[in-house]
Tab-separated table of C-alpha atoms and ligand atoms in Angstrom:
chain	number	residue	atom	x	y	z
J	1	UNK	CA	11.214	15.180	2.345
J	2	UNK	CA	9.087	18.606	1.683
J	3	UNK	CA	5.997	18.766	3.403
J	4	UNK	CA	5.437	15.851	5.227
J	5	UNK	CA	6.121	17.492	8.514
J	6	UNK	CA	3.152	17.956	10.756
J	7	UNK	CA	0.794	16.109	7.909
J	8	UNK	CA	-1.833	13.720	9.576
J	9	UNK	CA	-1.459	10.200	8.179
J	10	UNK	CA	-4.059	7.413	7.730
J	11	UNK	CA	-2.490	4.176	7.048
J	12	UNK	CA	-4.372	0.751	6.761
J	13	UNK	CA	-2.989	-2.374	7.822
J	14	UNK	CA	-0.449	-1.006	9.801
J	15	UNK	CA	0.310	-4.142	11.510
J	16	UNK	CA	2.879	-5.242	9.130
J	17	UNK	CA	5.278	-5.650	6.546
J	18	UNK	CA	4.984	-2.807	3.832
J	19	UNK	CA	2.629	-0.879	6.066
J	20	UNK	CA	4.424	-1.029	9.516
J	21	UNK	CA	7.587	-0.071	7.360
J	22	UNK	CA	5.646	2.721	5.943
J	23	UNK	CA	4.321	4.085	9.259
J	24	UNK	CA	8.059	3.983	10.669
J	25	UNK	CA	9.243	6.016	7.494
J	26	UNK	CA	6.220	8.943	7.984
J	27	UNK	CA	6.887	8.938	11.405
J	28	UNK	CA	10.889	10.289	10.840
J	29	UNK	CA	9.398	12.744	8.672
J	30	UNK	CA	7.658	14.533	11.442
J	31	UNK	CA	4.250	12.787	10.565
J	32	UNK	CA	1.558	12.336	12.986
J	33	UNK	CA	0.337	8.545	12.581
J	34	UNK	CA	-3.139	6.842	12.474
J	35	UNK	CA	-2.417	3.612	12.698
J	36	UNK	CA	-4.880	0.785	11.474
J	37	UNK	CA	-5.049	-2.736	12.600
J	38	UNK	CA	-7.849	-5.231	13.304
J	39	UNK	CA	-9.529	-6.757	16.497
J	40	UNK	CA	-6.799	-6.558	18.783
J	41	UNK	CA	-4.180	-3.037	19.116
J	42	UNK	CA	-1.729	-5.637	20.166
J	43	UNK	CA	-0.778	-6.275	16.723
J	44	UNK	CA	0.348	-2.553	16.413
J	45	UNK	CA	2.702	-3.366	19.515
J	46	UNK	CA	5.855	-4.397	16.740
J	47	UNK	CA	5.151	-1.137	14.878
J	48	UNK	CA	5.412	1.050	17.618
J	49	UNK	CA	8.701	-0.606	18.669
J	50	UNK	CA	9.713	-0.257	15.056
J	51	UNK	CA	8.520	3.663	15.595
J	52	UNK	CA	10.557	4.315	18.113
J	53	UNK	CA	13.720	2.586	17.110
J	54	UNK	CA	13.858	4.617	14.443
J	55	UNK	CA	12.674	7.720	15.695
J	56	UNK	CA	15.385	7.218	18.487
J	57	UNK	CA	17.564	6.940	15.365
J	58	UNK	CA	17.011	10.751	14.153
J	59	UNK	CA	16.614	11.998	18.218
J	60	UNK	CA	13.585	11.639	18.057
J	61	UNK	CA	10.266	12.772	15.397
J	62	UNK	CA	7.875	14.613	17.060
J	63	UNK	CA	4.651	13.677	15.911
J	64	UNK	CA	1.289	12.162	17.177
J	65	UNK	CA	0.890	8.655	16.896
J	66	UNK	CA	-3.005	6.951	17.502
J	67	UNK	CA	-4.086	3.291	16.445
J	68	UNK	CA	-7.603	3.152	14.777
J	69	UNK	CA	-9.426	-0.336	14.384
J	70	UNK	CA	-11.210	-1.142	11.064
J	71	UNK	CA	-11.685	-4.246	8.905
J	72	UNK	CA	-11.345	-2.158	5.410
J	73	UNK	CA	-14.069	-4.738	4.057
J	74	UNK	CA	-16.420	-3.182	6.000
J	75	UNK	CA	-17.643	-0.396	5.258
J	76	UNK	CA	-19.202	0.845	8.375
J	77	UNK	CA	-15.602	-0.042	9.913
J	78	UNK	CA	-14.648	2.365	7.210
J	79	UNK	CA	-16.540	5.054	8.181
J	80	UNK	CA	-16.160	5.125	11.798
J	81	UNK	CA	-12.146	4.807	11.075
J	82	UNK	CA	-11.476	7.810	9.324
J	83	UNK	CA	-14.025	9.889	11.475
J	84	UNK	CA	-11.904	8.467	14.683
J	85	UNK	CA	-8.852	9.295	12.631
J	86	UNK	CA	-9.943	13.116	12.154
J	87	UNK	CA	-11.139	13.328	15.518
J	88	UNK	CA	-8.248	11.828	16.858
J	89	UNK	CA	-6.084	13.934	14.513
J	90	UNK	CA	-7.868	17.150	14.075
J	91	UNK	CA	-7.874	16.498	10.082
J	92	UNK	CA	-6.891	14.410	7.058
J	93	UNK	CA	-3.877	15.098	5.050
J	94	UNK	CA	-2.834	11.639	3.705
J	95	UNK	CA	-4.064	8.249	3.577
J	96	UNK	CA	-2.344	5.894	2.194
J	97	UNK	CA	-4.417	2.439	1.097
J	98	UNK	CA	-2.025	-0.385	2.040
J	99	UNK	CA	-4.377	-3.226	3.539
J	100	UNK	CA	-4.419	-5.924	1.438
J	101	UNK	CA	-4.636	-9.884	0.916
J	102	UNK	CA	-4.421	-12.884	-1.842
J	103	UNK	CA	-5.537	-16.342	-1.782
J	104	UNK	CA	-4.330	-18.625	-4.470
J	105	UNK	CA	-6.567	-21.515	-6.143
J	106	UNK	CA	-7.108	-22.544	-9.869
J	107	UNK	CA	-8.712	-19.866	-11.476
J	108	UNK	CA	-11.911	-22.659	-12.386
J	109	UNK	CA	-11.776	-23.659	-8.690
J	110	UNK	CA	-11.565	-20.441	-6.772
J	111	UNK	CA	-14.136	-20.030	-4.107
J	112	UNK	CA	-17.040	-17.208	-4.943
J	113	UNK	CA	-16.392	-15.927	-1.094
J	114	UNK	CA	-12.399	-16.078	-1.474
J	115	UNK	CA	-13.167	-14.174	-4.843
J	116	UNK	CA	-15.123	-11.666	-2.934
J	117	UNK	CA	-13.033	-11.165	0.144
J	118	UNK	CA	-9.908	-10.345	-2.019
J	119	UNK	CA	-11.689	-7.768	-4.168
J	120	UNK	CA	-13.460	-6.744	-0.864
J	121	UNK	CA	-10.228	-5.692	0.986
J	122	UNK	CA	-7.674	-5.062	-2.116
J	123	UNK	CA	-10.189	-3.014	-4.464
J	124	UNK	CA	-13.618	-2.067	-2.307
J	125	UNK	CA	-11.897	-1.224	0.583
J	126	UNK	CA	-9.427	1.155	-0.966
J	127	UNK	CA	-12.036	2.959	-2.793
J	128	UNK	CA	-13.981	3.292	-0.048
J	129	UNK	CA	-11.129	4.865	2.385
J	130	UNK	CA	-10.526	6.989	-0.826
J	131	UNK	CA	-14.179	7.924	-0.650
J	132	UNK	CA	-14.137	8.760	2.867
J	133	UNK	CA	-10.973	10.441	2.363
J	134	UNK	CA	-11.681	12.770	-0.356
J	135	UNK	CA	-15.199	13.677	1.125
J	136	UNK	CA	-13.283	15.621	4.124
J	137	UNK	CA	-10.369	16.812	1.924
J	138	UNK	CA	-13.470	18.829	-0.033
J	139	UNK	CA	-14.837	19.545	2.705
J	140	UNK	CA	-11.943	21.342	4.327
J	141	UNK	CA	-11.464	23.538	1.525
J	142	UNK	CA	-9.886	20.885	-0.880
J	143	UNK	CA	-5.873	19.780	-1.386
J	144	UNK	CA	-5.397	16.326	-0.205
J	145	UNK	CA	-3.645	12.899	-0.916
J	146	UNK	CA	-4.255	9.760	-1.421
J	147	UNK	CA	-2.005	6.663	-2.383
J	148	UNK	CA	-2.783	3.058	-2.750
J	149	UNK	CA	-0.227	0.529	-2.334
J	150	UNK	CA	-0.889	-1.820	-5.864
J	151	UNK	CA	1.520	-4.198	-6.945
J	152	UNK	CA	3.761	-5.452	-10.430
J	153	UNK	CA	0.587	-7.679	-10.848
J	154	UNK	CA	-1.413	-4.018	-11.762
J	155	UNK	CA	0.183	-5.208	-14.906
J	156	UNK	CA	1.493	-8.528	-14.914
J	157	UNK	CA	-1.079	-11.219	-14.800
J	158	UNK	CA	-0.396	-13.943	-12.108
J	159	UNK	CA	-2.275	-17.430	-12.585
J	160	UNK	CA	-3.700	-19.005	-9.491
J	161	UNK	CA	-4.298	-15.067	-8.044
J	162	UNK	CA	-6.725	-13.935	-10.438
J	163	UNK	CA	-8.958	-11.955	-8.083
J	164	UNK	CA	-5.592	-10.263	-6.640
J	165	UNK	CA	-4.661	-9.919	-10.129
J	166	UNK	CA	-8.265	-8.100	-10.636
J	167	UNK	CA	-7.984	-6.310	-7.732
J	168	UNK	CA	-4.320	-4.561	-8.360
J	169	UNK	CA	-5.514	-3.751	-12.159
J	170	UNK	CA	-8.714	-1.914	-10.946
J	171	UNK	CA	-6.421	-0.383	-8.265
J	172	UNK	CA	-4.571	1.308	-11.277
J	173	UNK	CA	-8.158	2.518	-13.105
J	174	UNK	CA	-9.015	3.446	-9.769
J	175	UNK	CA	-5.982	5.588	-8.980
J	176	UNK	CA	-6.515	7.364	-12.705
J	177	UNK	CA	-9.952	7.875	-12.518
J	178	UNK	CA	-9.852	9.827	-8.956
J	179	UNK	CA	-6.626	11.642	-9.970
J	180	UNK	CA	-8.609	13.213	-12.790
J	181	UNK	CA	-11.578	13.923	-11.247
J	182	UNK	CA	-9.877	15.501	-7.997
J	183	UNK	CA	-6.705	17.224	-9.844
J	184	UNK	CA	-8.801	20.489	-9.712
J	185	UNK	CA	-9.301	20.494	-6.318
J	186	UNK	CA	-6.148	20.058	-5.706
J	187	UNK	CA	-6.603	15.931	-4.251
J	188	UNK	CA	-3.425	14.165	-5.853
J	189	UNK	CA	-3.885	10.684	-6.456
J	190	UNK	CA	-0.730	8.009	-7.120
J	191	UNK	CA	0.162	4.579	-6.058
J	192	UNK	CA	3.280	2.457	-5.820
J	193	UNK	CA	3.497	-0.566	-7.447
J	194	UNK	CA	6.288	-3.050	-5.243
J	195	UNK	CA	7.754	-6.540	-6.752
J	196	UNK	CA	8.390	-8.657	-4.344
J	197	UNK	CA	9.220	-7.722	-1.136
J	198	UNK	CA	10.212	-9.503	1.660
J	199	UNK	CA	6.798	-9.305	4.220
J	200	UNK	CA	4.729	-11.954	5.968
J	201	UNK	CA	2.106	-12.084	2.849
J	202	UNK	CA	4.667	-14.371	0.835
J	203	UNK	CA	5.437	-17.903	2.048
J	204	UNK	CA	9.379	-17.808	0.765
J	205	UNK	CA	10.258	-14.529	2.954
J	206	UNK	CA	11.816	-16.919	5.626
J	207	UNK	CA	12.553	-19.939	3.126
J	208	UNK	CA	16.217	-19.468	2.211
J	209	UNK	CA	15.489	-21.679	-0.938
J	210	UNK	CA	12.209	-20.617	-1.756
J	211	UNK	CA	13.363	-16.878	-1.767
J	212	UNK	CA	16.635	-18.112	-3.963
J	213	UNK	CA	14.457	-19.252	-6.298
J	214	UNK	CA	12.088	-16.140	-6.479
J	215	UNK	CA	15.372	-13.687	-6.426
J	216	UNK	CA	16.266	-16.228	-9.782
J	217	UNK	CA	13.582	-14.359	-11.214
J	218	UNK	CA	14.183	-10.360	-10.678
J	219	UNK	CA	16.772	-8.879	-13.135
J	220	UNK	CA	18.564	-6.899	-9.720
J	221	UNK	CA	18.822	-10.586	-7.667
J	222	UNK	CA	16.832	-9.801	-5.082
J	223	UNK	CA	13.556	-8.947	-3.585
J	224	UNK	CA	12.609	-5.672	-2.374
J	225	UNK	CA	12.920	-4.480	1.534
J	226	UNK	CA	9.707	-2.934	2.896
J	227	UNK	CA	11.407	-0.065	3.508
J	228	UNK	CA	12.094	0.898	-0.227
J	229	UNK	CA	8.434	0.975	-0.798
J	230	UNK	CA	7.930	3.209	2.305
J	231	UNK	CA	10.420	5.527	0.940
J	232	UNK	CA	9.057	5.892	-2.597
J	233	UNK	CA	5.516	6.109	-0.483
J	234	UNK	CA	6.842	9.110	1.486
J	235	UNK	CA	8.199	10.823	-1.909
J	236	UNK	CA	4.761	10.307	-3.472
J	237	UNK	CA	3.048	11.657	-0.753
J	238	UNK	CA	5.524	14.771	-0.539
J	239	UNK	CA	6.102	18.471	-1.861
J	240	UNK	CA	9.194	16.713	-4.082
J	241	UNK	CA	6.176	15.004	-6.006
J	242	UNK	CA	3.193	17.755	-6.134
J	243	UNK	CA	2.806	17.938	-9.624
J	244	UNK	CA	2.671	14.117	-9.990
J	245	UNK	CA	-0.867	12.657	-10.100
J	246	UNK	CA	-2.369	9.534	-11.102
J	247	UNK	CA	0.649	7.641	-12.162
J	248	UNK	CA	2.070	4.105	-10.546
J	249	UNK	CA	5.569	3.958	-9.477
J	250	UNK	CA	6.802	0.654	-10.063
J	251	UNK	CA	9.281	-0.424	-7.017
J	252	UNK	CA	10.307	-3.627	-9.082
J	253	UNK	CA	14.071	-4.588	-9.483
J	254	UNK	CA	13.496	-4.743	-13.034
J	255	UNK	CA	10.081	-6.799	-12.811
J	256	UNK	CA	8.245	-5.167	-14.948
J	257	UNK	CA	10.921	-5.084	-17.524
J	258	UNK	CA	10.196	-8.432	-19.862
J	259	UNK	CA	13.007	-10.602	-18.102
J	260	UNK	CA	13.132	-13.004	-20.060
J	261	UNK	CA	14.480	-10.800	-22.807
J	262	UNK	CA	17.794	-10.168	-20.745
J	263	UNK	CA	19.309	-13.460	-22.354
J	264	UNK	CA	18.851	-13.771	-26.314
J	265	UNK	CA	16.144	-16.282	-27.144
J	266	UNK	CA	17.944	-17.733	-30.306
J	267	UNK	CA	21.843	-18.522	-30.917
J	268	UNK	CA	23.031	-15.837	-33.570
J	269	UNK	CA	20.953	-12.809	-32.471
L	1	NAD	P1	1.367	-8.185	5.070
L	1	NAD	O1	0.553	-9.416	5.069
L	1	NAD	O2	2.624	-8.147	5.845
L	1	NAD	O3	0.478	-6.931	5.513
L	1	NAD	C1	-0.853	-6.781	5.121
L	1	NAD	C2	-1.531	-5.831	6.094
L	1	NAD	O4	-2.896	-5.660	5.692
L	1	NAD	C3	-1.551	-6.366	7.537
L	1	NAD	O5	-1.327	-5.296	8.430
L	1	NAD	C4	-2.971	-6.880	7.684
L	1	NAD	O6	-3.448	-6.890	9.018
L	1	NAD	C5	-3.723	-5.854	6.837
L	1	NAD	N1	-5.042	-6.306	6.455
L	1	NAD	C6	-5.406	-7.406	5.760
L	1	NAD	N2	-6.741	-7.479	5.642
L	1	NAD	C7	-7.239	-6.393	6.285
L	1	NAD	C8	-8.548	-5.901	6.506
L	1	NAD	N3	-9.625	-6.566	6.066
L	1	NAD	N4	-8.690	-4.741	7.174
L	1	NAD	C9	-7.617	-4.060	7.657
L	1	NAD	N5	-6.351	-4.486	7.476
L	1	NAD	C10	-6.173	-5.631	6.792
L	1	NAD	O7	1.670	-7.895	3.524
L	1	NAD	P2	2.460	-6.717	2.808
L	1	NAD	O8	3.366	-7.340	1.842
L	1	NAD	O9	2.996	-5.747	3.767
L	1	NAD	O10	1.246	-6.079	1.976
L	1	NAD	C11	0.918	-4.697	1.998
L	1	NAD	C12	0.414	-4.285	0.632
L	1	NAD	O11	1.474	-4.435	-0.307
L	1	NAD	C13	-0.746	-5.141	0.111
L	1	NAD	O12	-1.713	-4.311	-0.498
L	1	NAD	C14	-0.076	-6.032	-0.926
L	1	NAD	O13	-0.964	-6.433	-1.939
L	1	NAD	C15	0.987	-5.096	-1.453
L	1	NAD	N6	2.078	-5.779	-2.144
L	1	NAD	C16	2.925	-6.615	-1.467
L	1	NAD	C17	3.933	-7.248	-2.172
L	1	NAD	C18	4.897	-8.182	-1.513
L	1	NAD	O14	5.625	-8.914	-2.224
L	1	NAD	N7	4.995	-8.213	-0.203
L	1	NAD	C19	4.092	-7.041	-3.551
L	1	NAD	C20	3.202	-6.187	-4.191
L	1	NAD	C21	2.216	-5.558	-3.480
């Protein structure tokens, strides 16, 4: 993809899943990597490998690749990661907001703290990265990009995960209001919105019925591969998409798309 060559990368929670797979994809495109995880760089170790496989793939990428540790609830973590990241780096070019958790629990039961640790990591913490992010794009001499990794529940509301559900629907005022205020300098500001994919944040990824039953539900028949939302990532983030800013590109199978409209709800129509 255009431009993505040489571009410095920030991505959080590069540990796993939609992340790692993003990381992998940058990292073909000539990318140099910053690599988030938490505590302990030993949870970056399957990312790497998953760097290199496919970087042996395409003879190799090229690129830089550092690790940079940072709970994105904190915002002193926050601070420090994207100064270690330009330091590391030399600049800023992309960071791409993918860190996130849910906790599920009645709505009328739901812990204050679980509330707030959701919202912290999902909403706070991407804001916050943004923050730090578009301070040093402006600083630079503007241009910059950010893109947060939201979800179909941006839109669809999802009982039992309201503060995720709060979370991803700020995450698409969010991505609007900084697209707007940054477009004339140049910052573009978009995020991709996956269905579900097949990552360790969903309990049926490795339960052959429990995934039949969610695939039962997505108008395609199946879930999403992390690597389709890395891909659509990479696009975003790329020349092929500069004049596209603020918008959320649903990655959905059909999600999105009502359904339960696909079968007529009364004999006759
Ligand atoms: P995952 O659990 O495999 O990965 C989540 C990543 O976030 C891990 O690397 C984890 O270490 C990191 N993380 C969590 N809390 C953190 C913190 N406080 N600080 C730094 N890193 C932290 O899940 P995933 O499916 O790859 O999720 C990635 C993103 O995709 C999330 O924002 C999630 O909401 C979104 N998403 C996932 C799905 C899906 O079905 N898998 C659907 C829609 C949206």
């Amino acid at each position: 993809m255009k431009g993505l060559k040489g571009k410095n990368v920030l991505i959080t929670g590069a540990t796993s899943g939609i992340g790692q797979a993003i990381a992998a994809h940058f990292a073909t495109e000539g990318a140099n990597l910053a690599l988030n995880y938490r505590n302990d760089p030993d949870k970056l170790d399957d990312t790497k490998e998953l760097i290199e496989q496919m970087c042996d793939q395409v003879r190799g990428c090229g690129g830089k690749e550092v690790s940079v540790e940072g709970d994105v609830s904190e915002e002193a973590d926050i601070i420090r990661m994207c100064q270690e990241t330009i330091a590391k780096l030399g600049s800023l070019d992309i960071l791409i907001n993918n860190a996130g958790i849910q906790t599920a629990a009645s709505s009328h039961e739901l812990e204050t703290s679980d509330f707030d640790q959701v919202i912290q990591v999902n909403l706070r913490g991407a804001y916050l990265c943004a923050r730090e992010a578009i301070k040093h794009f402006l600083d630079r001499g503007n241009s910059g990009i950010v893109i947060n990794v939201s979800s179909v529940h941006e839109i669809i509301p999802r009982p039992q995960y309201v503060s995720y559900s709060i979370s991803k629907g700020g995450m698409e005022n969010m991505t609007k209001t900084l697209a707007l205020e940054y477009a004339p300098h140049k910052i573009r500001v978009n995020a991709i919105a996956p269905g579900a994919t097949a990552t360790p944040i969903n309990s049926w990824t490795d339960d052959p019925q429990k995934r039949k039953e969610v695939e039962s539900h997505i108008p395609m028949g199946r879930a999403g591969t992390p690597e389709e939302m890395a891909t659509i990532t990479a696009f975003l983030a790329s020349d092929d998409a500069a004049y596209i800013t603020g918008q959320t590109l649903f990655v959905d199978g059909g999600l999105t798309l009502y359904p339960d409209f696909l079968k007529p709800w009364s004999a006759g129509e």
